[in-house]
Amino acid sequence: MVLGVVRGAVWGARQASGLEGEKLIEVEVPGGGTKVAIDRLGAGPGDRVILAHGSRVRDLTIGESIPEKDIVIAIVDGTSLDVAQ
Amino acid sequence: MILGRVVGEVWATRKHATLEGRKLLIIAPYVWYAPSAEVGQLVAVDTVSAGVGDDVVVCMGDPARRQLGAANIAVEAAVCAVVDRTELAPENERGKRPLTFLGGLPHSAEDGSTKHPARRP
């Protein structure tokens, strides 16, 4: 699982049917680059989130029919590293 | 499995129900055999009350969920052990595939000798 920062929403008229009604967000992940993840917890731009990856996690959180394996499983309130910065 | 050091803790109130009441730790990996992504840090659920500064072993995927006692927990990484001491084989005995030490030597094996117990910061 990785800690990422939400850059913003992602949407597209033509998308896989399984994605209907799902909120897609783009998340900057450590090591550079971004991942698109499904968010059902209501994360907004600038929020820090924890992404989990994998079909097992997907089955447990959003169900097997959805073709996306990166899921927001927590919205971070704070970390002990914040104090240090 | 990943050998790493706990560098921080994460607090989150809005999270998946199965994460309720579980401590989330930030781990900086020392040794990660063929990491899938260039990840400097990962988040894992604590199961052995590890603290910041501890060297730990993180297990990924199903073993992590089993460690938490149930298969239906929405995580993929769990801290499975707190490391007291790490012994590193001498350079030339570490096998053919080069090991990438991502974060320097674990402080539980700073000088690689077997005499020194893990030093707590």
PDB file of C-alpha atoms in Angstrom, chain B:
ATOM      1  CA  MET B   1       8.613 -10.219   2.303  1.00  0.00           C
ATOM      2  CA  ILE B   2      10.314  -6.904   2.819  1.00  0.00           C
ATOM      3  CA  LEU B   3      12.939  -5.924   5.382  1.00  0.00           C
ATOM      4  CA  GLY B   4      12.515  -2.288   6.275  1.00  0.00           C
ATOM      5  CA  ARG B   5      12.421   0.304   9.037  1.00  0.00           C
ATOM      6  CA  VAL B   6       9.370   1.957  10.514  1.00  0.00           C
ATOM      7  CA  VAL B   7       9.763   5.672   9.811  1.00  0.00           C
ATOM      8  CA  GLY B   8       6.317   6.951  10.699  1.00  0.00           C
ATOM      9  CA  GLU B   9       2.715   6.325  11.569  1.00  0.00           C
ATOM     10  CA  VAL B  10      -0.458   7.277   9.687  1.00  0.00           C
ATOM     11  CA  TRP B  11      -3.744   8.419  11.244  1.00  0.00           C
ATOM     12  CA  ALA B  12      -6.923   8.143   9.206  1.00  0.00           C
ATOM     13  CA  THR B  13     -10.504   8.347  10.412  1.00  0.00           C
ATOM     14  CA  ARG B  14     -12.186   7.943   7.019  1.00  0.00           C
ATOM     15  CA  LYS B  15     -11.130   4.478   5.983  1.00  0.00           C
ATOM     16  CA  HIS B  16     -12.400   1.084   4.962  1.00  0.00           C
ATOM     17  CA  ALA B  17     -14.370  -0.554   7.794  1.00  0.00           C
ATOM     18  CA  THR B  18     -11.974  -3.486   8.092  1.00  0.00           C
ATOM     19  CA  LEU B  19      -9.155  -1.071   8.961  1.00  0.00           C
ATOM     20  CA  GLU B  20     -10.962   0.150  12.058  1.00  0.00           C
ATOM     21  CA  GLY B  21      -8.775   0.113  15.143  1.00  0.00           C
ATOM     22  CA  ARG B  22      -5.626  -0.908  13.249  1.00  0.00           C
ATOM     23  CA  LYS B  23      -2.353   0.969  13.382  1.00  0.00           C
ATOM     24  CA  LEU B  24      -0.916   2.023  10.000  1.00  0.00           C
ATOM     25  CA  LEU B  25       2.850   2.365   9.787  1.00  0.00           C
ATOM     26  CA  ILE B  26       5.078   3.948   7.134  1.00  0.00           C
ATOM     27  CA  ILE B  27       7.971   1.633   6.234  1.00  0.00           C
ATOM     28  CA  ALA B  28      11.196   2.552   4.396  1.00  0.00           C
ATOM     29  CA  PRO B  29      12.400  -0.686   2.820  1.00  0.00           C
ATOM     30  CA  TYR B  30      16.042  -1.735   3.125  1.00  0.00           C
ATOM     31  CA  VAL B  31      15.824  -4.828   1.024  1.00  0.00           C
ATOM     32  CA  TRP B  32      12.997  -5.560  -1.312  1.00  0.00           C
ATOM     33  CA  TYR B  33      13.636  -8.468  -3.636  1.00  0.00           C
ATOM     34  CA  ALA B  34      12.697  -7.125  -7.105  1.00  0.00           C
ATOM     35  CA  PRO B  35      10.311  -4.368  -5.982  1.00  0.00           C
ATOM     36  CA  SER B  36       7.442  -4.078  -8.421  1.00  0.00           C
ATOM     37  CA  ALA B  37       7.576  -0.307  -8.405  1.00  0.00           C
ATOM     38  CA  GLU B  38      10.151   2.323  -7.533  1.00  0.00           C
ATOM     39  CA  VAL B  39       8.584   2.899  -4.110  1.00  0.00           C
ATOM     40  CA  GLY B  40      10.622   4.643  -1.448  1.00  0.00           C
ATOM     41  CA  GLN B  41       7.995   4.084   1.225  1.00  0.00           C
ATOM     42  CA  LEU B  42       5.098   1.759   1.784  1.00  0.00           C
ATOM     43  CA  VAL B  43       2.255   1.590   4.289  1.00  0.00           C
ATOM     44  CA  ALA B  44       1.571  -1.564   6.286  1.00  0.00           C
ATOM     45  CA  VAL B  45      -0.841  -2.530   9.027  1.00  0.00           C
ATOM     46  CA  ASP B  46       0.901  -3.213  12.330  1.00  0.00           C
ATOM     47  CA  THR B  47       0.241  -6.584  13.967  1.00  0.00           C
ATOM     48  CA  VAL B  48       3.201  -6.824  16.334  1.00  0.00           C
ATOM     49  CA  SER B  49       3.076  -3.334  17.938  1.00  0.00           C
ATOM     50  CA  ALA B  50       6.145  -2.142  16.095  1.00  0.00           C
ATOM     51  CA  GLY B  51       7.190   1.433  16.727  1.00  0.00           C
ATOM     52  CA  VAL B  52       8.995   4.151  14.799  1.00  0.00           C
ATOM     53  CA  GLY B  53      12.672   3.225  14.500  1.00  0.00           C
ATOM     54  CA  ASP B  54      12.126  -0.528  14.623  1.00  0.00           C
ATOM     55  CA  ASP B  55      13.467  -2.768  11.883  1.00  0.00           C
ATOM     56  CA  VAL B  56      10.576  -4.935  10.725  1.00  0.00           C
ATOM     57  CA  VAL B  57       9.608  -7.650   8.273  1.00  0.00           C
ATOM     58  CA  VAL B  58       6.575  -6.787   6.131  1.00  0.00           C
ATOM     59  CA  CYS B  59       4.602  -9.535   4.423  1.00  0.00           C
ATOM     60  CA  MET B  60       2.493  -8.760   1.378  1.00  0.00           C
ATOM     61  CA  GLY B  61      -0.779 -10.072   0.000  1.00  0.00           C
ATOM     62  CA  ASP B  62      -2.657 -12.975   1.553  1.00  0.00           C
ATOM     63  CA  PRO B  63      -0.057 -13.756   4.236  1.00  0.00           C
ATOM     64  CA  ALA B  64      -0.583 -10.197   5.428  1.00  0.00           C
ATOM     65  CA  ARG B  65      -4.334 -10.689   5.708  1.00  0.00           C
ATOM     66  CA  ARG B  66      -3.873 -14.067   7.385  1.00  0.00           C
ATOM     67  CA  GLN B  67      -1.539 -12.422   9.874  1.00  0.00           C
ATOM     68  CA  LEU B  68      -4.420 -10.123  10.764  1.00  0.00           C
ATOM     69  CA  GLY B  69      -6.535 -13.163  11.446  1.00  0.00           C
ATOM     70  CA  ALA B  70      -9.017 -12.913   8.596  1.00  0.00           C
ATOM     71  CA  ALA B  71      -8.938 -13.076   4.835  1.00  0.00           C
ATOM     72  CA  ASN B  72     -11.434 -10.262   4.352  1.00  0.00           C
ATOM     73  CA  ILE B  73      -9.312  -7.303   5.427  1.00  0.00           C
ATOM     74  CA  ALA B  74      -8.768  -4.734   2.717  1.00  0.00           C
ATOM     75  CA  VAL B  75      -4.986  -4.497   2.994  1.00  0.00           C
ATOM     76  CA  GLU B  76      -2.063  -5.921   1.111  1.00  0.00           C
ATOM     77  CA  ALA B  77       0.813  -5.330   3.561  1.00  0.00           C
ATOM     78  CA  ALA B  78       1.240  -6.146   7.251  1.00  0.00           C
ATOM     79  CA  VAL B  79       4.168  -5.885   9.613  1.00  0.00           C
ATOM     80  CA  CYS B  80       4.754  -9.479  10.636  1.00  0.00           C
ATOM     81  CA  ALA B  81       7.888  -9.245  12.777  1.00  0.00           C
ATOM     82  CA  VAL B  82      10.061  -6.792  14.664  1.00  0.00           C
ATOM     83  CA  VAL B  83      13.696  -7.515  13.892  1.00  0.00           C
ATOM     84  CA  ASP B  84      16.118  -7.715  16.820  1.00  0.00           C
ATOM     85  CA  ARG B  85      19.229  -8.417  14.837  1.00  0.00           C
ATOM     86  CA  THR B  86      20.155  -8.874  11.209  1.00  0.00           C
ATOM     87  CA  GLU B  87      23.203 -10.783  10.098  1.00  0.00           C
ATOM     88  CA  LEU B  88      24.452 -10.035   6.635  1.00  0.00           C
ATOM     89  CA  ALA B  89      26.578 -12.596   4.789  1.00  0.00           C
ATOM     90  CA  PRO B  90      29.911 -11.205   3.620  1.00  0.00           C
ATOM     91  CA  GLU B  91      29.688  -9.406   0.277  1.00  0.00           C
ATOM     92  CA  ASN B  92      30.954 -12.358  -1.802  1.00  0.00           C
ATOM     93  CA  GLU B  93      28.540 -14.849  -0.284  1.00  0.00           C
ATOM     94  CA  ARG B  94      25.340 -12.992  -1.016  1.00  0.00           C
ATOM     95  CA  GLY B  95      24.433 -15.020  -4.107  1.00  0.00           C
ATOM     96  CA  LYS B  96      24.542 -14.064  -7.727  1.00  0.00           C
ATOM     97  CA  ARG B  97      21.598 -11.730  -8.053  1.00  0.00           C
ATOM     98  CA  PRO B  98      22.620  -8.321  -6.733  1.00  0.00           C
ATOM     99  CA  LEU B  99      20.536  -7.274  -3.730  1.00  0.00           C
ATOM    100  CA  THR B 100      19.451  -3.664  -3.875  1.00  0.00           C
ATOM    101  CA  PHE B 101      19.809  -2.020  -0.466  1.00  0.00           C
ATOM    102  CA  LEU B 102      17.266   0.724  -0.944  1.00  0.00           C
ATOM    103  CA  GLY B 103      17.807   2.508   2.318  1.00  0.00           C
ATOM    104  CA  GLY B 104      21.288   1.688   3.480  1.00  0.00           C
ATOM    105  CA  LEU B 105      22.102  -1.081   5.936  1.00  0.00           C
ATOM    106  CA  PRO B 106      19.510  -1.957   8.556  1.00  0.00           C
ATOM    107  CA  HIS B 107      20.664  -0.459  11.857  1.00  0.00           C
ATOM    108  CA  SER B 108      20.208  -3.885  13.335  1.00  0.00           C
ATOM    109  CA  ALA B 109      23.168  -4.918  11.208  1.00  0.00           C
ATOM    110  CA  GLU B 110      25.120  -1.677  10.986  1.00  0.00           C
ATOM    111  CA  ASP B 111      28.545  -3.295  10.938  1.00  0.00           C
ATOM    112  CA  GLY B 112      27.345  -6.741   9.936  1.00  0.00           C
ATOM    113  CA  SER B 113      29.006  -8.322  12.974  1.00  0.00           C
ATOM    114  CA  THR B 114      27.040 -10.774  15.084  1.00  0.00           C
ATOM    115  CA  LYS B 115      28.138  -9.441  18.448  1.00  0.00           C
ATOM    116  CA  HIS B 116      26.071  -6.274  18.574  1.00  0.00           C
ATOM    117  CA  PRO B 117      22.371  -6.573  19.568  1.00  0.00           C
ATOM    118  CA  ALA B 118      19.956  -4.248  17.711  1.00  0.00           C
ATOM    119  CA  ARG B 119      20.498  -0.697  18.898  1.00  0.00           C
ATOM    120  CA  ARG B 120      17.291   1.183  19.790  1.00  0.00           C
ATOM    121  CA  PRO B 121      17.513   4.863  18.679  1.00  0.00           C
TER     122      PRO B 121
END
